[in-house]
Structure formats: structure tokens, C-alpha cells
């Protein structure tokens, strides 16, 4: 549905954004299907693929490249980065699939920074931050972006349903406060009524505007 929705933006400004499908891909057929419906790329979960068979990760990375896709390789251990790079991966995503609180997951991600900097190669590494925490995600993202070894941040759970009308304002909020060079200090007013505030019925909190961040 995301790919279909974005295809409607072709020829317009702004144009469609790349869609990367995240799931437990385990076959070339699944990757080919993702390509056929308009996905820009897919995620490959390194620990699961390596556990199934050592050759699965490189085989699927090569399949992605053959289809003109650059896969996002998810790792939860520094030891998984080297095999992915040897197979030709260019984009690594440090992501811990755990029910632990978001702040602990960020701490675990920070702890991998020094190990990543020791790895030579032409590749990019994205840290993962849980989205829609009510503004805590902004502070966590800023802390990770400032670390050596990380080139950017991926917000998990920011977009879950293409029909959700909250998607556009929430993603706009993230882009504004993280990319706006004027913003060096972020202040969130959670008491402010309206979308994202305490009266939003549990929807994405932590939004702001010129009055809630500087």
C-alpha cells in the first residue's frame, strides 16, 4: 500500500520517496516480489539469515544487487558487520529486536560505536531509534547522530499504515527539528492541545512548531 500510494506522486513535486520494505526476507522470490510492487529496496536481518545458513545472507545481498536494489542489512552485533560487508553490503542498520525500553536500546546502540569505527570499508551505518515516544526520540537521535561510526538514524515505527493521516505531520515534525540548522535546542510542550498532545487519544506525541522548539 505504501508503494502504491507513493507511485501516485510520480511527476509531481515533491516526488515519491523510496520505499524500503522491512520483514524477515529469506528468499530471492520474496525480494523479487518486493521489487515488482515498486519497493526501492528491502531489509535483510543478518542474525536470522546467518543462523539458517551461512550462504543465505550473501546470496540475498547479491540478488538485491542484481535487481538494482541496495539492501539495508540489520545487525545486532558487531561481529555480523564484517560478513555483510564481505558479501557486498553498503548500508548497515544497527537494530536490536527487543522488548526492552527504548532508552536501553539506545544505550546498546551507543556501545557499538567504537567497534564500528574500527572497521575499514566504504559503507554507511544507521542507528535505530523508536519513533513516537513523545519527544524522547529527538534527544536519542541527536545523541546517536553525534557519535562516530553512525551516518544517520532510522526511526522504527514512524510509519505503520499508509492510511494513517498522522504520518505526514509527524514525519514533517521529525525532519524539521532534526534538519533545521536554526534548532540547536529543542523544547517540547506536551501540554499543548492538538495533534500529538495529551488529548490526541494516544496518537503520535512530541510534535512541535515554531512555538515549541527553537
Backbone as ProteinMPNN parsed JSONL, in Angstrom:
{"seq_chain_A": "XXXXXXXXXXXXXXXXXXXXXXXXXXXXXXXXXXXXXXXXXXXXXXXXXXXXXXXXXXXXXXXXXXXXXXXXXXXXXXXXXXXXXXXXXXXXXXXXXXXXXXXXXXXXXXXXXXXXXXXXXXXXXXXXXXXXXXXXXXXXXXXXXXXXXXXXXXXXXXXXXXXXXXXXXXXXXXXXXXXXXXXXXXXXXXXXXXXXXXXXXXXXXXXXXXXXXX", "coords_chain_A": {"N_chain_A": [[0.822, -1.203, 0.0], [1.987, 1.243, 0.744], [3.864, 1.581, -1.337], [2.154, 1.794, -3.523], [0.758, 4.1, -2.863], [2.819, 6.019, -2.931], [3.55, 5.89, -5.582], [1.704, 7.408, -6.856], [2.682, 9.921, -6.727], [4.473, 10.393, -8.722], [6.028, 12.459, -11.094], [5.251, 14.733, -9.843], [5.76, 17.466, -7.502], [6.547, 17.573, -4.114], [8.307, 14.649, -5.259], [7.844, 10.999, -5.323], [8.919, 9.129, -2.424], [11.631, 6.863, -1.637], [10.686, 3.5, -1.003], [11.349, 1.217, 1.463], [11.064, -2.064, 2.246], [10.482, -3.659, 5.244], [10.878, -6.777, 6.551], [11.07, -10.258, 7.462], [12.891, -11.316, 5.268], [13.671, -14.131, 3.3], [14.111, -15.377, 0.917], [14.912, -15.326, -2.605], [12.745, -15.035, -4.235], [10.889, -13.632, -2.669], [12.173, -11.17, -2.459], [12.233, -10.406, -5.14], [9.513, -10.092, -5.548], [8.996, -7.883, -3.904], [10.4, -5.946, -5.311], [8.874, -5.953, -7.647], [6.476, -4.756, -6.928], [7.112, -2.175, -6.576], [8.916, -1.415, -4.574], [11.773, 0.268, -3.323], [13.896, -0.901, -2.031], [14.9, -3.544, 0.303], [14.959, -4.904, 3.662], [17.41, -6.941, 5.237], [17.743, -9.314, 7.686], [20.42, -9.91, 9.493], [21.325, -11.731, 11.613], [19.352, -13.736, 11.722], [19.402, -14.806, 9.135], [22.056, -15.74, 8.916], [21.991, -17.649, 10.903], [20.271, -19.528, 9.816], [21.529, -20.434, 7.453], [24.857, -20.101, 6.424], [25.37, -19.147, 3.828], [23.115, -17.775, 3.045], [22.8, -14.982, 3.599], [24.837, -13.609, 1.947], [23.911, -14.542, -0.565], [21.344, -13.411, -0.791], [21.941, -10.704, -0.649], [23.402, -10.417, -3.018], [21.36, -11.026, -4.809], [19.676, -8.836, -4.455], [21.33, -6.777, -5.449], [21.485, -7.584, -8.108], [18.968, -6.991, -8.918], [19.018, -4.311, -8.892], [18.823, -3.1, -6.398], [19.723, -1.736, -3.239], [20.287, -3.348, -0.4], [19.226, -2.983, 3.04], [21.034, -3.883, 5.71], [20.333, -5.447, 8.644], [21.815, -5.494, 11.806], [22.687, -6.817, 15.01], [24.928, -7.127, 16.364], [28.375, -6.505, 16.49], [29.996, -8.363, 15.253], [28.593, -9.279, 13.083], [28.792, -7.438, 11.092], [31.131, -7.53, 9.469], [30.812, -9.98, 7.856], [28.616, -9.15, 6.327], [29.636, -6.96, 4.912], [31.642, -8.215, 3.453], [30.098, -9.616, 1.717], [29.253, -7.668, 0.077], [27.602, -5.642, 1.011], [26.475, -2.274, 1.516], [25.108, -0.657, 3.188], [24.404, -0.531, 6.516], [22.314, -1.346, 9.248], [22.061, -0.771, 12.564], [20.256, -2.464, 14.809], [18.244, -3.485, 17.459], [16.194, -6.086, 18.167], [14.101, -6.14, 20.494], [12.184, -6.252, 23.519], [12.884, -4.417, 25.343], [13.104, -1.252, 27.116], [13.104, 1.836, 25.285], [15.225, 3.609, 25.864], [17.227, 1.936, 26.872], [17.827, 0.41, 24.619], [18.918, 2.36, 23.008], [21.193, 2.905, 24.488], [22.561, 0.474, 24.147], [23.015, 0.637, 21.425], [24.71, 2.848, 21.306], [26.942, 1.725, 22.517], [28.095, 0.224, 20.531], [29.377, 1.933, 18.881], [32.197, 2.524, 19.05], [33.278, 0.106, 18.186], [32.412, -0.003, 15.554], [33.79, 2.058, 14.316], [36.288, 0.988, 14.031], [36.235, -0.65, 11.89], [37.215, -1.05, 8.632], [36.277, 0.243, 5.428], [34.011, 1.002, 2.692], [31.16, 2.04, 3.541], [27.902, 2.735, 4.95], [26.39, 3.457, 8.106], [23.457, 3.128, 9.929], [21.814, 4.14, 12.858], [19.219, 2.984, 15.097], [16.176, 4.292, 16.277], [13.388, 4.283, 18.38], [10.332, 5.438, 17.227], [7.779, 7.964, 17.874], [7.665, 8.471, 20.688], [6.925, 10.564, 22.173], [8.566, 12.796, 22.11], [10.997, 12.015, 23.27], [12.407, 10.586, 21.403], [13.695, 12.432, 19.806], [15.803, 13.556, 21.308], [17.261, 11.216, 21.73], [17.952, 10.526, 19.092], [19.559, 12.712, 18.345], [21.711, 12.337, 20.086], [22.807, 9.979, 19.076], [23.432, 10.605, 16.426], [25.526, 12.275, 16.778], [27.644, 10.629, 17.361], [30.722, 8.998, 16.496], [31.004, 6.818, 13.735], [28.334, 6.414, 13.13], [26.121, 7.271, 10.524], [23.605, 8.221, 10.249], [20.12, 8.167, 11.299], [17.561, 5.804, 11.76], [14.111, 5.81, 12.155], [12.175, 3.673, 13.856], [8.921, 2.352, 13.489], [7.731, 4.724, 12.789], [6.159, 4.981, 10.533], [3.476, 3.069, 10.013], [1.101, 2.458, 8.811], [-0.175, 3.183, 5.731], [-2.516, 4.541, 5.454], [-2.826, 6.15, 7.606], [-3.522, 9.282, 8.761], [-1.907, 10.772, 10.352], [0.683, 10.456, 9.616], [2.051, 12.25, 7.8], [2.215, 14.866, 9.135], [3.681, 14.038, 11.419], [6.122, 12.946, 10.427], [7.014, 15.201, 9.148], [7.457, 16.808, 11.331], [9.633, 15.445, 12.564], [11.619, 15.768, 10.576], [11.825, 18.535, 10.54], [12.734, 19.369, 13.137], [15.123, 17.991, 13.344], [16.649, 18.536, 11.079], [16.621, 21.243, 10.717], [18.765, 23.845, 10.746], [18.703, 26.014, 12.389], [17.796, 25.127, 14.766], [19.11, 24.433, 17.7], [18.594, 23.871, 20.269], [16.05, 21.953, 21.567], [12.75, 22.226, 22.526], [9.984, 20.767, 23.923], [6.545, 21.023, 24.166], [4.468, 19.309, 25.791], [2.033, 19.732, 26.947], [0.556, 21.213, 25.291], [-2.474, 21.508, 23.542], [-4.045, 19.594, 20.892], [-3.015, 17.888, 17.801], [-0.9, 15.23, 18.637], [-0.589, 16.029, 21.24], [-1.573, 15.764, 24.746], [-4.258, 15.259, 24.469], [-4.667, 13.734, 22.297], [-5.542, 11.177, 22.074], [-3.715, 9.107, 22.33], [-2.2, 9.098, 20.047], [0.519, 10.023, 17.848], [2.748, 11.641, 19.814], [4.721, 14.493, 20.827], [5.028, 16.347, 18.851], [5.81, 19.482, 17.322], [6.082, 23.054, 16.789], [6.95, 26.339, 15.575], [6.578, 27.512, 17.969], [7.175, 25.672, 19.896], [9.712, 24.676, 19.66], [13.082, 25.812, 19.365]], "CA_chain_A": [[0.0, 0.0, 0.0], [2.888, 2.399, 0.755], [4.423, 1.732, -2.675], [1.072, 2.253, -4.39], [0.46, 5.492, -2.513], [3.907, 6.867, -3.374], [3.601, 5.901, -7.045], [0.802, 8.466, -7.319], [3.411, 11.193, -6.676], [5.397, 10.498, -9.851], [5.798, 13.626, -11.928], [4.809, 15.848, -9.017], [6.756, 17.973, -6.558], [7.694, 16.652, -4.131], [8.066, 13.362, -5.889], [7.744, 9.862, -4.398], [10.107, 8.789, -1.636], [11.938, 5.427, -1.757], [10.037, 2.609, -0.039], [12.15, 0.057, 1.848], [10.16, -2.99, 2.935], [11.128, -4.399, 6.324], [10.287, -8.021, 7.036], [12.067, -11.322, 7.562], [13.088, -11.877, 3.933], [14.506, -15.334, 3.338], [14.222, -15.997, -0.406], [15.046, -14.427, -3.746], [11.397, -14.806, -4.748], [10.288, -12.57, -1.869], [12.828, -9.918, -2.823], [11.756, -10.07, -6.483], [8.135, -9.603, -5.405], [9.088, -6.519, -3.367], [10.806, -5.105, -6.442], [7.791, -5.895, -8.639], [5.383, -3.878, -6.49], [7.577, -0.8, -6.519], [9.803, -1.099, -3.451], [13.129, 0.705, -3.672], [14.789, -1.924, -1.511], [14.375, -4.369, 1.391], [15.88, -5.151, 4.771], [17.82, -8.326, 5.468], [18.086, -9.436, 9.107], [21.642, -10.707, 9.4], [21.467, -12.849, 12.552], [18.426, -14.799, 11.36], [19.862, -15.442, 7.899], [23.286, -16.473, 9.212], [21.626, -18.815, 11.713], [19.636, -20.522, 8.952], [22.584, -20.994, 6.593], [25.851, -19.043, 6.216], [25.359, -18.604, 2.473], [21.866, -17.072, 2.74], [22.978, -13.531, 3.598], [25.466, -13.145, 0.701], [23.073, -14.851, -1.723], [20.249, -12.444, -0.887], [22.541, -9.409, -0.974], [23.707, -10.454, -4.452], [20.081, -10.968, -5.522], [19.237, -7.429, -4.407], [22.158, -6.011, -6.374], [21.105, -7.973, -9.465], [17.691, -6.331, -9.202], [19.201, -2.871, -8.782], [18.413, -2.669, -5.062], [20.758, -1.757, -2.213], [19.574, -3.779, 0.808], [19.586, -2.467, 4.358], [21.363, -5.081, 6.48], [20.139, -5.238, 10.075], [22.723, -6.241, 12.67], [22.58, -6.546, 16.444], [26.219, -7.496, 16.923], [29.467, -6.023, 15.658], [30.56, -9.488, 14.509], [27.803, -9.531, 11.88], [29.053, -6.408, 10.089], [32.152, -7.994, 8.525], [30.25, -10.874, 6.836], [27.745, -8.392, 5.424], [30.49, -6.167, 4.031], [32.328, -9.144, 2.548], [29.121, -10.023, 0.711], [28.974, -6.531, -0.8], [26.652, -4.688, 1.592], [26.938, -0.896, 1.611], [24.304, 0.063, 4.172], [24.182, -1.354, 7.708], [21.393, -0.768, 10.229], [22.179, -1.353, 13.903], [18.889, -2.537, 15.326], [18.041, -4.55, 18.433], [14.799, -6.516, 18.257], [13.936, -6.475, 21.906], [11.089, -5.567, 24.2], [13.445, -3.525, 26.354], [12.711, 0.144, 26.968], [13.832, 2.485, 24.203], [16.466, 4.213, 26.339], [18.226, 0.875, 26.984], [18.226, 0.047, 23.268], [19.811, 3.424, 22.553], [22.469, 2.68, 25.183], [23.222, -0.648, 23.475], [23.459, 1.138, 20.126], [25.878, 3.695, 21.568], [28.089, 0.898, 22.888], [28.697, -0.355, 19.33], [30.006, 2.99, 18.097], [33.653, 2.388, 18.991], [33.603, -1.073, 17.382], [32.151, 0.294, 14.142], [34.843, 2.933, 13.798], [37.49, 0.198, 13.79], [36.029, -1.46, 10.69], [37.544, -0.318, 7.409], [35.425, -0.072, 4.295], [33.143, 2.038, 2.153], [29.793, 1.676, 3.896], [27.207, 3.661, 5.842], [25.736, 2.788, 9.234], [22.323, 3.846, 10.508], [21.35, 3.711, 14.17], [17.76, 2.871, 15.151], [15.508, 4.913, 17.417], [11.946, 4.04, 18.36], [9.577, 6.659, 16.966], [6.522, 8.254, 18.579], [7.837, 8.32, 22.132], [6.503, 11.774, 22.85], [9.703, 13.73, 22.066], [12.247, 11.396, 23.707], [13.12, 10.102, 20.224], [14.521, 13.504, 19.261], [17.029, 13.606, 22.105], [18.01, 9.986, 21.467], [18.501, 10.616, 17.741], [20.647, 13.682, 18.363], [22.852, 11.735, 20.775], [23.407, 8.961, 18.215], [23.981, 11.245, 15.241], [26.781, 12.897, 17.157], [28.676, 9.628, 17.616], [31.499, 8.493, 15.366], [30.583, 5.497, 13.277], [26.958, 6.449, 12.631], [25.892, 8.254, 9.467], [22.233, 8.686, 10.283], [19.208, 7.478, 12.22], [16.31, 5.253, 11.241], [13.063, 5.825, 13.178], [11.311, 2.498, 13.725], [7.534, 2.569, 13.893], [7.234, 6.058, 12.435], [5.119, 4.756, 9.535], [2.991, 1.698, 10.133], [-0.098, 2.292, 7.993], [-0.201, 4.252, 4.73], [-3.787, 5.274, 5.559], [-2.809, 6.967, 8.82], [-3.407, 10.707, 8.435], [-0.908, 11.393, 11.22], [2.023, 10.203, 9.085], [2.698, 13.412, 7.191], [2.662, 15.859, 10.125], [4.697, 13.505, 12.327], [7.406, 12.885, 9.724], [7.423, 16.583, 8.941], [7.998, 17.256, 12.624], [10.964, 14.864, 12.726], [12.546, 16.406, 9.647], [12.003, 19.943, 10.89], [13.559, 19.59, 14.328], [16.445, 17.376, 13.207], [17.382, 19.074, 9.949], [16.617, 22.695, 10.76], [20.035, 24.281, 11.314], [18.463, 27.026, 13.412], [17.4, 24.48, 16.005], [20.198, 23.836, 18.473], [17.966, 23.405, 21.496], [14.673, 21.568, 21.276], [11.865, 22.245, 23.68], [8.704, 20.183, 23.559], [5.456, 21.387, 25.069], [3.495, 18.22, 25.722], [0.745, 20.163, 27.474], [-0.145, 21.947, 24.25], [-3.53, 20.689, 22.95], [-3.979, 19.409, 19.453], [-2.365, 16.646, 17.361], [0.334, 14.884, 19.308], [-0.609, 16.443, 22.634], [-2.177, 14.816, 25.671], [-5.636, 14.982, 24.114], [-4.676, 13.152, 20.956], [-6.024, 9.808, 22.098], [-2.631, 8.144, 22.243], [-1.502, 9.165, 18.767], [1.91, 10.477, 17.898], [3.03, 12.804, 20.618], [6.042, 15.039, 20.643], [5.099, 17.24, 17.719], [6.081, 20.858, 17.708], [6.081, 24.061, 15.75], [7.879, 27.413, 15.93], [6.374, 27.895, 19.358], [7.566, 24.614, 20.83], [11.142, 24.393, 19.587], [13.822, 26.976, 18.878]], "C_chain_A": [[0.861, 1.261, 0.0], [3.429, 2.653, -0.65], [3.379, 2.267, -3.638], [0.772, 3.722, -4.137], [1.535, 6.419, -3.047], [4.001, 6.935, -4.896], [2.712, 6.992, -7.617], [1.49, 9.823, -7.346], [4.384, 11.358, -7.834], [5.023, 11.693, -10.727], [5.355, 14.85, -11.165], [5.97, 16.337, -8.161], [6.061, 18.177, -5.211], [7.331, 15.307, -4.73], [7.986, 12.242, -4.868], [9.04, 9.626, -3.64], [10.373, 7.296, -1.789], [11.255, 4.625, -0.648], [10.946, 1.409, 0.203], [11.269, -0.853, 2.709], [10.947, -3.763, 3.996], [10.285, -5.611, 6.699], [11.398, -9.065, 7.057], [12.22, -11.992, 6.202], [14.034, -13.074, 4.004], [14.631, -16.013, 1.978], [14.334, -14.928, -1.484], [13.673, -14.082, -4.301], [10.7, -13.671, -3.974], [10.875, -11.204, -2.23], [12.351, -9.463, -4.204], [10.33, -9.531, -6.427], [8.13, -8.166, -4.888], [9.464, -5.542, -4.472], [9.641, -4.897, -7.403], [6.662, -4.959, -8.235], [5.848, -2.442, -6.256], [8.468, -0.432, -5.364], [11.189, -0.724, -3.959], [14.143, -0.325, -3.201], [14.105, -2.677, -0.371], [15.395, -4.411, 2.522], [16.192, -6.638, 4.846], [18.327, -8.424, 6.897], [19.231, -10.43, 9.231], [21.662, -11.912, 10.33], [20.559, -14.014, 12.197], [18.901, -15.54, 10.116], [21.121, -16.269, 8.139], [22.979, -17.739, 10.008], [21.004, -19.919, 10.859], [20.667, -21.232, 8.078], [23.561, -19.866, 6.273], [25.772, -18.383, 4.845], [24.12, -17.756, 2.171], [22.057, -15.563, 2.654], [23.673, -13.056, 2.317], [24.622, -13.412, -0.536], [21.961, -13.813, -1.899], [20.77, -11.041, -1.174], [22.839, -9.34, -2.473], [22.422, -10.381, -5.278], [19.548, -9.537, -5.565], [20.017, -6.598, -5.414], [21.792, -6.327, -7.828], [19.811, -7.299, -9.896], [17.8, -4.813, -9.093], [18.774, -2.299, -7.45], [19.616, -2.717, -4.117], [20.096, -2.12, -0.888], [20.1, -3.098, 2.066], [19.797, -3.683, 5.258], [21.255, -4.775, 7.971], [21.101, -6.112, 10.87], [22.48, -5.863, 14.122], [23.872, -6.916, 17.17], [27.301, -7.036, 15.946], [30.027, -7.127, 14.777], [29.807, -9.773, 13.212], [28.108, -8.53, 10.769], [30.044, -6.901, 9.035], [31.594, -8.952, 7.475], [29.367, -10.137, 5.83], [28.571, -7.582, 4.433], [31.212, -7.043, 3.022], [31.402, -9.606, 1.424], [28.722, -8.869, -0.203], [27.994, -5.519, -0.255], [27.28, -3.308, 1.715], [26.195, -0.108, 2.687], [23.935, -0.874, 5.319], [23.238, -0.613, 8.657], [21.568, -1.489, 11.56], [20.801, -1.302, 14.548], [18.764, -3.738, 16.254], [16.554, -4.862, 18.525], [14.552, -7.027, 19.666], [12.758, -5.705, 22.465], [11.574, -4.619, 25.27], [13.014, -2.095, 26.096], [13.63, 0.817, 25.953], [15.168, 3.053, 24.656], [17.576, 3.172, 26.474], [18.731, 0.464, 25.607], [19.171, 1.093, 22.683], [21.183, 3.266, 23.203], [23.251, 1.552, 24.513], [23.768, -0.22, 22.116], [24.7, 2.012, 20.275], [27.123, 2.851, 21.822], [28.787, 0.283, 21.68], [29.483, 0.67, 18.524], [31.513, 2.79, 17.947], [34.074, 1.183, 18.156], [33.438, -0.782, 15.892], [33.279, 1.123, 13.544], [36.128, 2.173, 13.479], [37.406, -0.613, 12.501], [36.297, -0.607, 9.455], [36.592, -0.711, 6.289], [34.566, 1.104, 3.89], [31.698, 1.634, 2.414], [29.219, 2.723, 4.847], [26.499, 2.86, 6.928], [24.642, 3.69, 9.796], [22.006, 3.268, 11.884], [19.818, 3.653, 14.136], [17.233, 3.497, 16.433], [14.011, 4.644, 17.289], [11.202, 5.357, 18.206], [8.38, 6.793, 17.906], [6.61, 7.973, 20.073], [7.357, 9.55, 22.901], [7.652, 12.732, 23.064], [11.012, 13.112, 22.51], [13.071, 10.932, 22.513], [14.05, 11.167, 19.638], [15.851, 13.577, 20.0], [17.897, 12.379, 21.838], [18.675, 10.036, 20.095], [19.682, 11.575, 17.695], [21.901, 13.098, 19.017], [23.567, 10.73, 19.881], [24.056, 9.572, 16.979], [25.346, 11.857, 15.539], [27.923, 11.925, 17.401], [29.437, 9.261, 16.35], [31.014, 7.096, 15.01], [29.184, 5.484, 12.701], [26.774, 7.586, 11.639], [24.483, 8.819, 9.469], [21.41, 7.855, 11.242], [17.969, 7.016, 11.476], [15.298, 5.238, 12.383], [12.132, 4.644, 12.95], [9.916, 2.823, 14.22], [6.997, 3.944, 13.567], [6.079, 5.952, 11.446], [4.69, 3.298, 9.592], [1.804, 1.415, 9.221], [-0.174, 3.466, 7.026], [-1.475, 5.085, 4.814], [-3.839, 6.21, 6.757], [-2.565, 8.427, 8.466], [-2.382, 11.424, 9.298], [0.507, 11.271, 10.648], [2.729, 11.466, 8.613], [3.113, 14.444, 8.234], [3.739, 15.329, 11.061], [6.063, 13.456, 11.655], [7.921, 14.284, 9.412], [8.034, 17.171, 10.194], [9.415, 16.737, 12.837], [11.98, 15.576, 11.842], [12.847, 17.84, 10.066], [12.97, 20.108, 12.058], [14.95, 18.985, 14.212], [17.285, 17.998, 12.108], [17.459, 20.594, 9.926], [17.87, 23.182, 11.467], [19.856, 25.361, 12.375], [18.213, 26.391, 14.772], [18.596, 23.818, 16.675], [19.701, 23.329, 19.81], [16.509, 23.127, 21.206], [13.86, 21.552, 22.563], [10.493, 21.757, 23.235], [7.668, 20.545, 24.608], [4.372, 20.329, 24.97], [2.119, 18.632, 26.238], [-0.079, 20.887, 26.423], [-1.22, 21.068, 23.624], [-3.345, 20.566, 21.455], [-3.239, 18.127, 19.11], [-1.042, 16.42, 18.071], [0.378, 15.256, 20.764], [-1.329, 15.443, 23.496], [-3.613, 14.467, 25.325], [-5.763, 14.285, 22.763], [-5.12, 11.704, 20.942], [-4.936, 8.787, 21.912], [-1.872, 8.163, 20.932], [-0.166, 9.861, 18.941], [2.085, 11.754, 18.694], [4.416, 13.321, 20.31], [6.148, 15.951, 19.441], [5.391, 18.638, 18.216], [5.907, 21.793, 16.528], [7.024, 25.169, 16.195], [7.73, 27.832, 17.381], [6.848, 26.875, 20.364], [8.989, 24.153, 20.659], [11.843, 25.599, 18.981], [15.137, 26.526, 18.25]], "O_chain_A": [[0.52, 2.242, -0.661], [3.456, 3.794, -1.11], [3.688, 3.108, -4.483], [0.558, 4.494, -5.071], [1.222, 7.491, -3.564], [4.48, 7.93, -5.442], [2.934, 7.453, -8.737], [0.959, 10.776, -7.917], [5.061, 12.383, -7.916], [3.855, 11.903, -11.053], [5.106, 15.898, -11.762], [7.024, 15.705, -8.102], [5.062, 18.894, -5.158], [6.173, 14.891, -4.701], [8.051, 12.5, -3.666], [10.128, 9.89, -4.153], [9.442, 6.532, -2.044], [11.254, 5.037, 0.512], [11.276, 0.673, -0.727], [10.792, -0.448, 3.769], [11.938, -4.429, 3.694], [9.132, -5.483, 7.11], [12.54, -8.77, 6.704], [11.737, -13.106, 5.999], [15.062, -13.032, 4.681], [15.192, -17.105, 1.883], [13.912, -13.786, -1.301], [13.455, -12.971, -4.784], [10.001, -12.85, -4.569], [10.155, -10.208, -2.297], [12.094, -8.278, -4.415], [9.98, -8.617, -7.174], [7.362, -7.331, -5.365], [8.912, -4.445, -4.558], [9.443, -3.795, -7.915], [5.963, -4.424, -9.095], [5.079, -1.599, -5.795], [8.763, 0.747, -5.173], [11.706, -1.323, -4.902], [15.131, -0.593, -3.884], [12.917, -2.494, -0.105], [16.545, -4.005, 2.356], [15.344, -7.482, 4.555], [19.243, -7.696, 7.281], [19.038, -11.638, 9.092], [21.986, -13.015, 9.89], [20.953, -15.169, 12.353], [18.811, -16.766, 10.051], [21.241, -17.379, 7.62], [23.62, -18.772, 9.817], [21.186, -21.104, 11.14], [20.679, -22.459, 7.975], [23.132, -18.778, 5.887], [26.071, -17.197, 4.707], [24.079, -17.082, 1.142], [21.535, -14.926, 1.739], [23.144, -12.169, 1.648], [24.611, -12.601, -1.462], [21.672, -13.388, -3.017], [20.11, -10.268, -1.87], [22.563, -8.33, -3.12], [22.399, -9.745, -6.332], [19.033, -9.087, -6.588], [19.433, -5.803, -6.15], [21.792, -5.436, -8.677], [19.584, -7.065, -11.083], [16.796, -4.108, -9.19], [18.398, -1.129, -7.374], [20.43, -3.637, -4.191], [19.407, -1.284, -0.303], [21.261, -2.696, 2.139], [18.856, -4.425, 5.537], [21.996, -3.945, 8.496], [21.193, -7.318, 10.641], [22.112, -4.728, 14.425], [23.918, -7.007, 18.397], [27.153, -7.165, 14.731], [30.485, -6.857, 13.667], [30.34, -10.446, 12.33], [27.722, -8.75, 9.621], [29.821, -6.711, 7.84], [31.874, -8.764, 6.291], [29.364, -10.453, 4.64], [28.242, -7.524, 3.249], [31.375, -6.657, 1.864], [31.852, -9.943, 0.328], [27.951, -9.055, -1.145], [27.583, -4.614, -0.982], [28.474, -3.184, 1.985], [26.614, 0.99, 3.054], [23.247, -1.875, 5.123], [23.355, 0.599, 8.841], [21.261, -2.675, 11.674], [20.256, -0.227, 14.799], [19.125, -4.858, 15.894], [15.754, -4.011, 18.913], [14.772, -8.199, 19.972], [12.384, -4.648, 21.956], [10.772, -4.071, 26.027], [12.604, -1.757, 24.985], [14.783, 0.421, 25.783], [16.148, 2.988, 23.913], [18.741, 3.479, 26.222], [19.92, 0.197, 25.436], [20.107, 0.76, 21.955], [22.211, 3.466, 22.555], [24.463, 1.659, 24.331], [24.844, -0.655, 21.704], [25.628, 1.928, 19.47], [28.222, 3.209, 21.398], [29.94, -0.136, 21.779], [30.184, 0.307, 17.579], [32.044, 2.878, 16.839], [35.108, 1.224, 17.49], [34.224, -1.252, 15.069], [33.674, 0.91, 12.398], [36.969, 2.672, 12.731], [38.399, -1.199, 12.07], [35.673, 0.437, 9.265], [36.153, -1.859, 6.211], [34.411, 2.072, 4.635], [31.084, 0.956, 1.59], [29.955, 3.493, 5.465], [26.064, 1.731, 6.7], [24.875, 4.861, 10.097], [21.939, 2.05, 12.052], [19.197, 4.219, 13.236], [17.762, 3.271, 17.521], [13.444, 4.767, 16.203], [11.422, 6.29, 18.979], [8.024, 5.862, 18.628], [5.739, 7.319, 20.647], [7.38, 9.569, 24.132], [7.712, 13.412, 24.088], [12.069, 13.637, 22.16], [14.299, 10.887, 22.589], [15.075, 10.838, 19.041], [16.908, 13.651, 19.373], [19.119, 12.487, 21.732], [19.829, 9.636, 19.948], [20.699, 11.276, 17.069], [23.018, 13.338, 18.557], [24.794, 10.633, 19.916], [25.107, 9.111, 16.533], [26.207, 11.944, 14.664], [29.056, 12.35, 17.625], [28.863, 9.22, 15.262], [30.661, 6.301, 15.882], [28.868, 4.635, 11.868], [27.21, 8.713, 11.874], [24.199, 9.79, 8.768], [21.922, 6.959, 11.912], [17.404, 7.75, 10.665], [15.585, 4.713, 13.459], [11.388, 4.612, 11.97], [9.746, 3.486, 15.243], [5.912, 4.303, 14.023], [5.13, 6.734, 11.507], [5.464, 2.401, 9.256], [1.532, 0.26, 8.895], [-0.231, 4.619, 7.453], [-1.518, 6.206, 4.307], [-4.789, 6.978, 6.907], [-1.511, 8.768, 7.927], [-2.022, 12.565, 9.009], [1.43, 11.916, 11.145], [3.875, 11.719, 8.986], [4.269, 14.869, 8.227], [4.626, 16.083, 11.464], [7.057, 13.877, 12.246], [9.129, 14.52, 9.412], [9.0, 17.932, 10.136], [10.3, 17.491, 13.24], [13.063, 15.943, 12.295], [13.983, 18.303, 9.96], [13.914, 20.894, 11.981], [15.869, 19.419, 14.907], [18.513, 17.991, 12.193], [18.27, 21.167, 9.199], [18.027, 22.958, 12.667], [20.761, 25.598, 13.176], [18.395, 27.033, 15.807], [19.038, 22.751, 16.248], [20.319, 22.454, 20.416], [15.808, 23.977, 20.657], [14.249, 20.937, 23.556], [9.917, 22.279, 22.28], [7.903, 20.384, 25.806], [3.459, 20.444, 24.152], [1.135, 17.937, 25.983], [-1.264, 21.148, 26.625], [-0.903, 19.956, 23.202], [-2.598, 21.321, 20.833], [-2.873, 17.36, 20.001], [-0.178, 17.296, 18.105], [1.297, 14.844, 21.472], [-1.669, 14.36, 23.02], [-4.143, 13.478, 25.832], [-6.839, 14.255, 22.167], [-5.08, 11.061, 19.893], [-5.192, 7.702, 21.389], [-0.99, 7.332, 20.719], [0.221, 10.236, 20.048], [1.622, 12.82, 18.289], [5.195, 12.667, 19.615], [7.257, 16.302, 19.039], [5.235, 18.933, 19.401], [5.619, 21.364, 15.41], [7.824, 24.96, 17.106], [8.636, 28.432, 17.96], [6.92, 27.166, 21.558], [9.454, 23.314, 21.431], [11.259, 26.323, 18.175], [15.912, 27.357, 17.777]]}, "name": "protein", "num_of_chains": 1, "seq": "XXXXXXXXXXXXXXXXXXXXXXXXXXXXXXXXXXXXXXXXXXXXXXXXXXXXXXXXXXXXXXXXXXXXXXXXXXXXXXXXXXXXXXXXXXXXXXXXXXXXXXXXXXXXXXXXXXXXXXXXXXXXXXXXXXXXXXXXXXXXXXXXXXXXXXXXXXXXXXXXXXXXXXXXXXXXXXXXXXXXXXXXXXXXXXXXXXXXXXXXXXXXXXXXXXXXXX"}
